[in-house]
């Protein structure tokens, strides 16, 4: 390992010991790009890597809101404007009770390289709050979002920082956030947020984009191996927006999603969640119910529910962890290998612990695709939404979908090429990191000390 890379990882470990998720992503990315640092001694001369792991700006803010009973609550809001070298900061907001700086930083760091990989001019950012949306009323959600935006609005803008959704933040929350931004600014600057409703500047296909993009990326991987997606069984996790998009596209392409998961366990549907519109629509119903229980699906459709378990023991052709970070540990990885799975396609941000990831990558015949490439279709269509907003025009769903397909194809291609350039073979993990890093590094080198 390159000595400079090793020293930066050590710095981050020392400085961020209480933020293990951030340390994890830094270790994963920097290990991948070490061969590029070997070739570019000028990076060390300007201390590029220590700059790269230090957010340009990160702040917290107080978010006070009143519940339906008239009681006051105080949450912490976060925004991390991690790297703006190639475009305005861009990245989602996560509302979840476990949110703390380590989560925001890991997501922000991943976002830098993901956004770069899309080929579009967007920098990396992330934000959110430890607000727990579970069981909150419509009014409580609205008042929380308004209070959140009241604190944040002066620090964002269409050319500054453009938030979007992530876990706990969907179209409804973006609507309330945008309404408050518009009220405070007195201008119709809808390019300040993405994931908006279509009636006020949202892009067609944005809700589906992450899941669709993941399936398009999977198609590229399968094509590389001379295989087809038709007839493949897929083990997914979660039942949120991303999994919903995967199910819709899987249905269109003739593949079958056989598992979903939640905090309560997982369901196995041998006919496929993707087998009927009713089942696919039910994912939205489950999410909107705020119950956050996947057992509801099993009860509704009479399939097996496995309480307290993860779906990684199920035999499938493709495994797509699409729920959350660190969902797949070493024990699960071993199970996946025992099951003879050939395609391990990460979808959620950092769904695999580093030991499990490196173990899977080391298995002969196993193909591992990294989340920052696979899920980049979401933010890519966000960038397309920004383009439409700035030009005051609307693209058809077909136009957006065509562009999304092209972007996913290109992400796969540049990843393959970057890995090959460093003699790493078909290594999609290293390739994505190398390709994503390269553009940001170039921009930072050309912009001087910053
Ligand atoms: O993780 C992600 O890429 C997102 N949550 C979407 C970010 C965006 O700006 O659309």
Short mmCIF file of C-alpha atoms and ligand atoms in Angstrom, two decimals:
data_model
loop_
_atom_site.label_atom_id
_atom_site.label_comp_id
_atom_site.label_asym_id
_atom_site.label_seq_id
_atom_site.Cartn_x
_atom_site.Cartn_y
_atom_site.Cartn_z
CA UNK A 1 0.00 0.00 0.00
CA UNK A 2 1.17 3.49 -0.90
CA UNK A 3 2.65 5.12 2.23
CA UNK A 4 0.82 8.41 1.72
CA UNK A 5 -2.54 6.62 1.39
CA UNK A 6 -1.80 4.60 4.52
CA UNK A 7 -0.94 7.76 6.46
CA UNK A 8 -4.20 9.46 5.43
CA UNK A 9 -6.22 6.41 6.49
CA UNK A 10 -4.39 6.50 9.83
CA UNK A 11 -5.20 10.21 10.22
CA UNK A 12 -8.87 9.56 9.59
CA UNK A 13 -8.93 6.65 12.03
CA UNK A 14 -7.33 8.78 14.71
CA UNK A 15 -9.55 11.78 14.10
CA UNK A 16 -12.85 10.00 13.51
CA UNK A 17 -12.70 7.07 15.90
CA UNK A 18 -16.27 7.74 17.00
CA UNK A 19 -17.53 7.75 13.39
CA UNK A 20 -16.92 4.18 12.20
CA UNK A 21 -19.06 4.48 9.05
CA UNK A 22 -16.93 7.37 7.81
CA UNK A 23 -13.69 5.52 8.57
CA UNK A 24 -15.09 2.50 6.71
CA UNK A 25 -15.84 4.36 3.47
CA UNK A 26 -12.54 6.26 3.54
CA UNK A 27 -10.66 2.99 3.95
CA UNK A 28 -12.57 1.36 1.11
CA UNK A 29 -12.16 4.24 -1.35
CA UNK A 30 -8.55 5.09 -0.56
CA UNK A 31 -7.47 1.45 -0.71
CA UNK A 32 -8.97 1.27 -4.20
CA UNK A 33 -7.29 4.40 -5.50
CA UNK A 34 -3.84 3.67 -4.03
CA UNK A 35 -2.47 2.54 -7.43
CA UNK A 36 -3.43 5.93 -8.90
CA UNK A 37 -1.67 7.74 -6.06
CA UNK A 38 1.44 5.64 -6.82
CA UNK A 39 1.38 7.02 -10.34
CA UNK A 40 0.71 10.62 -9.30
CA UNK A 41 3.29 11.79 -6.73
CA UNK A 42 2.00 15.33 -7.27
CA UNK A 43 -1.07 14.43 -5.21
CA UNK A 44 1.03 14.03 -2.10
CA UNK A 45 2.94 17.25 -2.82
CA UNK A 46 -0.28 19.24 -2.46
CA UNK A 47 -1.71 16.94 0.23
CA UNK A 48 -4.68 16.17 -1.98
CA UNK A 49 -5.92 13.20 0.03
CA UNK A 50 -6.10 14.91 3.41
CA UNK A 51 -8.08 17.64 1.64
CA UNK A 52 -10.34 15.06 0.06
CA UNK A 53 -11.34 13.53 3.42
CA UNK A 54 -12.00 16.93 5.05
CA UNK A 55 -15.45 18.36 4.20
CA UNK A 56 -15.29 21.84 2.69
CA UNK A 57 -17.98 22.75 5.18
CA UNK A 58 -20.23 20.90 7.59
CA UNK A 59 -22.72 22.36 10.00
CA UNK A 60 -25.49 21.45 12.38
CA UNK A 61 -28.60 23.41 13.15
CA UNK A 62 -31.44 23.36 15.63
CA UNK A 63 -34.82 22.17 14.39
CA UNK A 64 -37.69 22.83 16.79
CA UNK A 65 -41.19 21.65 15.99
CA UNK A 66 -44.49 21.18 17.77
CA UNK A 67 -46.35 17.86 17.78
CA UNK A 68 -50.13 17.53 17.45
CA UNK A 69 -50.52 17.58 21.23
CA UNK A 70 -48.79 20.96 21.52
CA UNK A 71 -45.52 19.54 22.87
CA UNK A 72 -42.20 20.97 21.69
CA UNK A 73 -39.43 18.78 20.28
CA UNK A 74 -35.86 19.65 19.37
CA UNK A 75 -33.84 17.75 16.75
CA UNK A 76 -30.43 18.25 15.18
CA UNK A 77 -30.23 19.10 11.48
CA UNK A 78 -27.05 18.47 9.43
CA UNK A 79 -25.64 19.50 6.09
CA UNK A 80 -22.24 18.41 4.87
CA UNK A 81 -20.98 20.28 1.80
CA UNK A 82 -18.21 17.80 1.24
CA UNK A 83 -16.68 18.60 -2.13
CA UNK A 84 -17.71 21.26 -4.65
CA UNK A 85 -14.81 20.93 -7.10
CA UNK A 86 -16.89 19.70 -10.05
CA UNK A 87 -20.27 21.30 -9.36
CA UNK A 88 -22.72 22.52 -6.74
CA UNK A 89 -22.94 20.22 -3.72
CA UNK A 90 -25.55 17.59 -4.44
CA UNK A 91 -26.95 14.85 -2.28
CA UNK A 92 -29.90 13.70 -0.28
CA UNK A 93 -31.33 14.39 3.16
CA UNK A 94 -31.85 11.47 5.49
CA UNK A 95 -34.42 11.68 8.30
CA UNK A 96 -33.87 8.74 10.61
CA UNK A 97 -33.39 8.51 14.35
CA UNK A 98 -29.89 7.01 14.08
CA UNK A 99 -28.53 9.96 12.06
CA UNK A 100 -25.33 11.45 13.53
CA UNK A 101 -22.24 13.05 11.95
CA UNK A 102 -20.64 9.69 11.06
CA UNK A 103 -23.63 8.74 8.89
CA UNK A 104 -23.79 12.12 7.17
CA UNK A 105 -20.04 12.10 6.48
CA UNK A 106 -19.95 8.58 5.08
CA UNK A 107 -22.87 9.34 2.79
CA UNK A 108 -21.33 12.66 1.76
CA UNK A 109 -17.96 11.05 0.99
CA UNK A 110 -19.56 8.32 -1.13
CA UNK A 111 -21.62 10.97 -2.88
CA UNK A 112 -18.51 12.79 -4.17
CA UNK A 113 -17.33 9.83 -6.25
CA UNK A 114 -20.81 8.65 -7.20
CA UNK A 115 -21.73 12.07 -8.55
CA UNK A 116 -18.45 12.28 -10.42
CA UNK A 117 -19.12 8.88 -12.02
CA UNK A 118 -22.42 10.09 -13.49
CA UNK A 119 -20.34 12.33 -15.78
CA UNK A 120 -22.56 15.28 -14.81
CA UNK A 121 -21.39 18.49 -13.06
CA UNK A 122 -22.41 17.81 -9.46
CA UNK A 123 -20.31 17.99 -6.30
CA UNK A 124 -20.83 15.86 -3.21
CA UNK A 125 -23.02 16.70 -0.23
CA UNK A 126 -25.39 15.10 2.24
CA UNK A 127 -27.62 16.11 5.10
CA UNK A 128 -30.46 15.11 7.30
CA UNK A 129 -31.68 14.91 10.85
CA UNK A 130 -32.10 12.53 13.76
CA UNK A 131 -35.85 13.18 13.45
CA UNK A 132 -37.75 9.87 13.45
CA UNK A 133 -40.59 9.99 10.91
CA UNK A 134 -42.13 6.72 12.20
CA UNK A 135 -45.67 7.26 13.43
CA UNK A 136 -45.68 11.01 12.82
CA UNK A 137 -48.84 12.67 11.52
CA UNK A 138 -49.05 14.61 8.27
CA UNK A 139 -49.09 17.88 10.22
CA UNK A 140 -46.06 16.91 12.28
CA UNK A 141 -44.09 15.98 9.15
CA UNK A 142 -45.02 19.28 7.53
CA UNK A 143 -44.07 21.38 10.54
CA UNK A 144 -40.79 19.53 10.94
CA UNK A 145 -39.90 20.05 7.26
CA UNK A 146 -40.80 23.75 7.46
CA UNK A 147 -38.67 24.24 10.54
CA UNK A 148 -35.79 22.30 8.95
CA UNK A 149 -35.86 24.48 5.84
CA UNK A 150 -36.16 27.68 7.85
CA UNK A 151 -32.76 26.85 9.31
CA UNK A 152 -31.19 25.60 6.07
CA UNK A 153 -32.50 27.85 3.29
CA UNK A 154 -29.86 30.56 3.43
CA UNK A 155 -27.06 28.03 2.88
CA UNK A 156 -28.41 26.30 -0.24
CA UNK A 157 -29.42 27.33 -3.77
CA UNK A 158 -29.52 26.05 -7.37
CA UNK A 159 -25.83 26.97 -7.89
CA UNK A 160 -24.73 26.36 -4.30
CA UNK A 161 -26.10 23.16 -2.84
CA UNK A 162 -29.05 21.11 -4.06
CA UNK A 163 -30.52 18.64 -1.55
CA UNK A 164 -32.86 15.77 -2.42
CA UNK A 165 -34.41 12.79 -0.66
CA UNK A 166 -32.85 9.79 1.04
CA UNK A 167 -34.30 7.48 3.69
CA UNK A 168 -37.27 9.15 5.39
CA UNK A 169 -37.43 11.92 2.78
CA UNK A 170 -39.65 11.29 -0.25
CA UNK A 171 -41.85 13.38 -2.53
CA UNK A 172 -44.08 14.53 0.32
CA UNK A 173 -41.21 15.89 2.41
CA UNK A 174 -39.54 17.52 -0.60
CA UNK A 175 -42.86 19.28 -1.28
CA UNK A 176 -43.01 20.76 2.21
CA UNK A 177 -39.32 21.67 2.12
CA UNK A 178 -39.70 23.42 -1.23
CA UNK A 179 -42.87 25.25 -0.16
CA UNK A 180 -41.02 26.70 2.80
CA UNK A 181 -37.96 27.62 0.70
CA UNK A 182 -40.19 29.46 -1.78
CA UNK A 183 -42.01 31.26 1.00
CA UNK A 184 -38.76 32.42 2.61
CA UNK A 185 -36.92 33.40 -0.59
CA UNK A 186 -39.88 34.84 -2.47
CA UNK A 187 -38.57 33.40 -5.74
CA UNK A 188 -39.48 30.38 -7.80
CA UNK A 189 -36.06 28.74 -7.66
CA UNK A 190 -37.12 25.16 -8.00
CA UNK A 191 -33.61 24.05 -8.97
CA UNK A 192 -32.75 24.20 -5.26
CA UNK A 193 -34.17 20.72 -4.58
CA UNK A 194 -34.66 17.58 -6.64
CA UNK A 195 -37.15 14.78 -6.31
CA UNK A 196 -39.94 17.34 -6.56
CA UNK A 197 -43.48 16.57 -7.68
CA UNK A 198 -44.00 16.82 -11.42
CA UNK A 199 -46.45 19.73 -11.05
CA UNK A 200 -43.73 22.09 -9.77
CA UNK A 201 -40.63 21.01 -11.65
CA UNK A 202 -39.92 17.41 -10.74
CA UNK A 203 -38.50 15.16 -13.43
CA UNK A 204 -40.48 12.26 -14.81
CA UNK A 205 -38.80 8.97 -13.85
CA UNK A 206 -36.98 10.46 -10.81
CA UNK A 207 -38.96 8.25 -8.35
CA UNK A 208 -38.02 5.14 -10.34
CA UNK A 209 -34.52 6.24 -11.30
CA UNK A 210 -32.41 4.56 -8.59
CA UNK A 211 -34.07 1.17 -9.04
CA UNK A 212 -34.19 1.42 -12.83
CA UNK A 213 -30.57 2.52 -12.95
CA UNK A 214 -29.57 -0.44 -10.77
CA UNK A 215 -31.29 -2.83 -13.17
CA UNK A 216 -29.66 -1.17 -16.19
CA UNK A 217 -26.29 -1.54 -14.51
CA UNK A 218 -27.05 -5.20 -13.76
CA UNK A 219 -27.84 -5.67 -17.45
CA UNK A 220 -24.40 -4.32 -18.34
CA UNK A 221 -22.74 -6.73 -15.92
CA UNK A 222 -24.72 -9.67 -17.26
CA UNK A 223 -23.98 -8.69 -20.86
CA UNK A 224 -20.28 -8.63 -19.98
CA UNK A 225 -20.65 -12.25 -18.80
CA UNK A 226 -22.69 -13.26 -21.84
CA UNK A 227 -25.87 -13.65 -19.78
CA UNK A 228 -29.36 -12.16 -19.83
CA UNK A 229 -31.50 -10.73 -17.05
CA UNK A 230 -34.61 -12.57 -18.23
CA UNK A 231 -35.49 -15.42 -15.89
CA UNK A 232 -33.01 -14.39 -13.19
CA UNK A 233 -34.10 -14.50 -9.54
CA UNK A 234 -33.06 -11.57 -7.39
CA UNK A 235 -32.82 -11.35 -3.60
CA UNK A 236 -33.51 -7.76 -2.55
CA UNK A 237 -33.68 -6.07 0.82
CA UNK A 238 -35.83 -3.30 2.21
CA UNK A 239 -39.16 -2.30 0.71
CA UNK A 240 -38.56 1.39 0.09
CA UNK A 241 -38.33 3.53 -2.99
CA UNK A 242 -35.23 1.83 -4.39
CA UNK A 243 -36.53 -1.73 -4.03
CA UNK A 244 -39.84 -0.61 -5.54
CA UNK A 245 -38.02 0.71 -8.64
CA UNK A 246 -36.04 -2.54 -8.94
CA UNK A 247 -39.28 -4.56 -8.78
CA UNK A 248 -40.94 -2.46 -11.49
CA UNK A 249 -38.00 -2.77 -13.87
CA UNK A 250 -37.47 -6.46 -13.02
CA UNK A 251 -41.04 -7.10 -14.07
CA UNK A 252 -40.51 -5.26 -17.38
CA UNK A 253 -37.32 -7.23 -18.06
CA UNK A 254 -38.67 -10.64 -17.07
CA UNK A 255 -36.64 -11.07 -13.87
CA UNK A 256 -38.07 -12.03 -10.49
CA UNK A 257 -37.51 -10.30 -7.14
CA UNK A 258 -38.12 -12.99 -4.50
CA UNK A 259 -37.28 -11.31 -1.17
CA UNK A 260 -37.96 -8.08 0.71
CA UNK A 261 -36.84 -7.17 4.21
CA UNK A 262 -37.64 -4.79 7.04
CA UNK A 263 -36.52 -4.19 10.60
CA UNK A 264 -38.84 -7.06 11.62
CA UNK A 265 -37.43 -9.77 9.28
CA UNK A 266 -37.76 -10.82 5.66
CA UNK A 267 -40.39 -12.26 3.33
CA UNK A 268 -39.84 -14.86 0.62
CA UNK A 269 -42.22 -14.73 -2.33
CA UNK A 270 -41.31 -17.53 -4.77
CA UNK A 271 -43.69 -16.14 -7.43
CA UNK A 272 -41.90 -12.81 -7.25
CA UNK A 273 -42.80 -9.45 -5.72
CA UNK A 274 -42.40 -8.28 -9.29
CA UNK A 275 -45.09 -10.69 -10.51
CA UNK A 276 -48.06 -8.33 -10.21
CA UNK A 277 -48.82 -4.64 -10.18
CA UNK A 278 -50.81 -5.14 -6.98
CA UNK A 279 -47.76 -6.45 -5.16
CA UNK A 280 -45.52 -3.68 -6.47
CA UNK A 281 -48.08 -1.04 -5.47
CA UNK A 282 -48.32 -2.61 -2.04
CA UNK A 283 -44.70 -1.61 -1.34
CA UNK A 284 -45.81 2.02 -1.58
CA UNK A 285 -48.79 1.33 0.71
CA UNK A 286 -46.48 -0.28 3.26
CA UNK A 287 -44.05 2.62 3.16
CA UNK A 288 -46.81 5.23 3.46
CA UNK A 289 -48.36 3.43 6.42
CA UNK A 290 -45.37 4.44 8.54
CA UNK A 291 -45.51 1.03 10.27
CA UNK A 292 -42.16 -0.04 8.81
CA UNK A 293 -43.04 -3.75 9.00
CA UNK A 294 -42.45 -6.12 6.08
CA UNK A 295 -44.63 -8.78 7.72
CA UNK A 296 -47.60 -6.83 6.35
CA UNK A 297 -46.64 -8.08 2.87
CA UNK A 298 -46.57 -11.71 4.02
CA UNK A 299 -49.96 -11.35 5.72
CA UNK A 300 -51.48 -9.71 2.68
CA UNK A 301 -50.21 -12.13 0.03
CA UNK A 302 -49.89 -15.34 2.07
CA UNK A 303 -46.14 -15.86 1.68
CA UNK A 304 -43.53 -16.91 4.24
CA UNK A 305 -42.30 -14.40 6.80
CA UNK A 306 -39.03 -15.03 8.63
CA UNK A 307 -38.99 -12.87 11.77
CA UNK A 308 -35.70 -11.37 12.87
CA UNK A 309 -33.77 -12.74 9.87
CA UNK A 310 -32.08 -11.25 6.84
CA UNK A 311 -32.76 -12.60 3.34
CA UNK A 312 -29.14 -13.52 2.53
CA UNK A 313 -29.64 -17.25 3.09
CA UNK A 314 -32.08 -17.46 0.18
CA UNK A 315 -30.76 -19.03 -3.03
CA UNK A 316 -31.00 -16.55 -5.92
CA UNK A 317 -29.04 -15.76 -9.07
CA UNK A 318 -28.43 -12.17 -8.05
CA UNK A 319 -28.16 -10.59 -4.60
CA UNK A 320 -29.00 -6.89 -4.42
CA UNK A 321 -28.73 -5.43 -0.88
CA UNK A 322 -30.98 -2.44 -1.35
CA UNK A 323 -31.97 -1.48 2.22
CA UNK A 324 -29.27 0.29 4.23
CA UNK A 325 -25.61 0.47 5.29
CA UNK A 326 -23.84 -2.54 6.80
CA UNK A 327 -26.70 -4.92 6.09
CA UNK A 328 -24.36 -7.70 4.91
CA UNK A 329 -21.74 -8.93 7.38
CA UNK A 330 -19.10 -11.62 7.07
CA UNK A 331 -21.47 -14.40 8.16
CA UNK A 332 -23.95 -13.38 5.44
CA UNK A 333 -21.20 -13.08 2.84
CA UNK A 334 -20.16 -16.66 3.58
CA UNK A 335 -23.75 -17.80 3.19
CA UNK A 336 -24.01 -15.97 -0.14
CA UNK A 337 -20.86 -17.71 -1.37
CA UNK A 338 -22.11 -21.12 -0.16
CA UNK A 339 -25.31 -20.55 -2.11
CA UNK A 340 -23.30 -20.24 -5.31
CA UNK A 341 -24.42 -16.68 -6.04
CA UNK A 342 -22.41 -15.22 -8.90
CA UNK A 343 -23.67 -11.63 -8.90
CA UNK A 344 -23.39 -9.50 -5.80
CA UNK A 345 -24.76 -6.10 -6.79
CA UNK A 346 -24.72 -3.52 -4.00
CA UNK A 347 -27.53 -0.99 -4.21
CA UNK A 348 -27.96 0.76 -0.85
CA UNK A 349 -25.13 3.08 0.17
CA UNK A 350 -22.34 0.95 1.69
CA UNK A 351 -24.52 -2.13 2.37
CA UNK A 352 -21.49 -4.36 3.00
CA UNK A 353 -18.98 -4.26 5.85
CA UNK A 354 -15.43 -3.92 4.50
CA UNK A 355 -14.33 -7.38 5.63
CA UNK A 356 -17.37 -8.94 3.91
CA UNK A 357 -16.83 -6.83 0.79
CA UNK A 358 -13.15 -7.75 0.42
CA UNK A 359 -14.03 -11.41 1.11
CA UNK A 360 -16.68 -11.42 -1.63
CA UNK A 361 -14.34 -9.66 -4.07
CA UNK A 362 -11.75 -12.36 -3.41
CA UNK A 363 -14.05 -15.23 -4.41
CA UNK A 364 -13.17 -16.68 -7.81
CA UNK A 365 -16.07 -16.32 -10.22
CA UNK A 366 -17.98 -13.87 -8.02
CA UNK A 367 -18.77 -10.48 -9.51
CA UNK A 368 -19.15 -7.62 -7.06
CA UNK A 369 -20.60 -4.28 -8.14
CA UNK A 370 -20.31 -1.27 -5.81
CA UNK A 371 -23.25 0.85 -4.69
CA UNK A 372 -21.69 4.14 -5.74
CA UNK A 373 -21.94 2.96 -9.34
CA UNK A 374 -25.10 0.86 -9.13
CA UNK A 375 -27.30 3.44 -7.37
CA UNK A 376 -25.94 6.48 -9.22
CA UNK A 377 -28.99 6.57 -11.50
CA UNK A 378 -30.93 8.33 -8.74
CA UNK A 379 -28.64 11.30 -8.43
CA UNK A 380 -28.03 11.28 -12.19
CA UNK A 381 -31.71 11.88 -12.84
CA UNK A 382 -31.62 14.52 -10.09
CA UNK A 383 -28.98 16.29 -12.17
CA UNK A 384 -31.26 15.93 -15.21
CA UNK A 385 -34.01 17.50 -13.11
CA UNK A 386 -31.67 20.44 -12.40
CA UNK A 387 -31.01 20.83 -16.14
CA UNK A 388 -34.71 20.88 -16.93
CA UNK A 389 -35.35 23.43 -14.16
CA UNK A 390 -32.59 25.76 -15.32
CA UNK A 391 -33.79 25.61 -18.91
CA UNK A 392 -37.46 25.86 -17.89
CA UNK A 393 -38.46 22.85 -19.91
CA UNK A 394 -39.82 19.37 -19.41
CA UNK A 395 -38.45 16.17 -20.89
CA UNK A 396 -40.70 13.18 -21.55
CA UNK A 397 -40.36 10.02 -19.46
CA UNK A 398 -38.87 8.30 -22.51
CA UNK A 399 -36.24 11.00 -22.96
CA UNK A 400 -35.21 10.81 -19.30
CA UNK A 401 -35.18 7.02 -19.36
CA UNK A 402 -33.00 6.97 -22.49
CA UNK A 403 -30.52 9.36 -20.85
CA UNK A 404 -30.53 7.29 -17.65
CA UNK A 405 -29.77 4.13 -19.61
CA UNK A 406 -26.89 5.86 -21.40
CA UNK A 407 -25.49 7.16 -18.10
CA UNK A 408 -25.59 3.71 -16.45
CA UNK A 409 -23.94 2.14 -19.49
CA UNK A 410 -21.22 4.75 -19.34
CA UNK A 411 -20.64 4.31 -15.60
CA UNK A 412 -20.05 0.61 -16.20
CA UNK A 413 -17.78 1.35 -19.16
CA UNK A 414 -15.57 3.94 -17.45
CA UNK A 415 -15.29 1.67 -14.39
CA UNK A 416 -14.15 -1.25 -16.54
CA UNK A 417 -11.64 0.95 -18.35
CA UNK A 418 -10.22 2.47 -15.17
CA UNK A 419 -9.70 -0.96 -13.59
CA UNK A 420 -8.05 -2.24 -16.77
CA UNK A 421 -5.76 0.77 -16.93
CA UNK A 422 -4.35 -0.32 -13.57
CA UNK A 423 -4.15 -3.98 -14.53
CA UNK A 424 -6.94 -4.99 -12.15
CA UNK A 425 -9.12 -6.91 -14.60
CA UNK A 426 -12.91 -6.81 -14.31
CA UNK A 427 -12.89 -5.13 -10.89
CA UNK A 428 -15.97 -2.91 -10.74
CA UNK A 429 -15.32 -1.77 -7.16
CA UNK A 430 -11.83 -0.46 -7.80
CA UNK A 431 -12.87 0.77 -11.25
CA UNK A 432 -15.71 2.92 -9.89
CA UNK A 433 -13.48 4.43 -7.21
CA UNK A 434 -10.63 5.11 -9.65
CA UNK A 435 -12.89 6.65 -12.31
CA UNK A 436 -14.90 8.72 -9.82
CA UNK A 437 -11.79 9.92 -8.01
CA UNK A 438 -9.90 10.88 -11.17
CA UNK A 439 -12.21 13.68 -12.26
CA UNK A 440 -12.50 15.21 -8.79
CA UNK A 441 -8.73 15.02 -8.30
CA UNK A 442 -8.11 16.73 -11.65
CA UNK A 443 -10.55 19.54 -10.81
CA UNK A 444 -8.97 20.05 -7.40
CA UNK A 445 -5.44 20.06 -8.80
CA UNK A 446 -6.40 22.71 -11.37
CA UNK A 447 -8.18 24.92 -8.84
CA UNK A 448 -5.22 25.31 -6.48
CA UNK A 449 -5.10 25.13 -2.70
CA UNK A 450 -8.67 24.86 -1.46
O1 LIG B 1 -27.78 8.46 -2.15
C1 LIG B 1 -28.17 9.16 -3.10
O2 LIG B 1 -27.54 9.25 -4.15
C2 LIG B 1 -29.42 9.92 -2.91
N1 LIG B 1 -30.02 9.81 -1.84
C3 LIG B 1 -29.95 10.79 -4.00
C4 LIG B 1 -29.24 12.09 -4.05
C5 LIG B 1 -29.82 13.07 -5.02
O3 LIG B 1 -29.36 14.21 -4.97
O4 LIG B 1 -30.70 12.74 -5.82
#
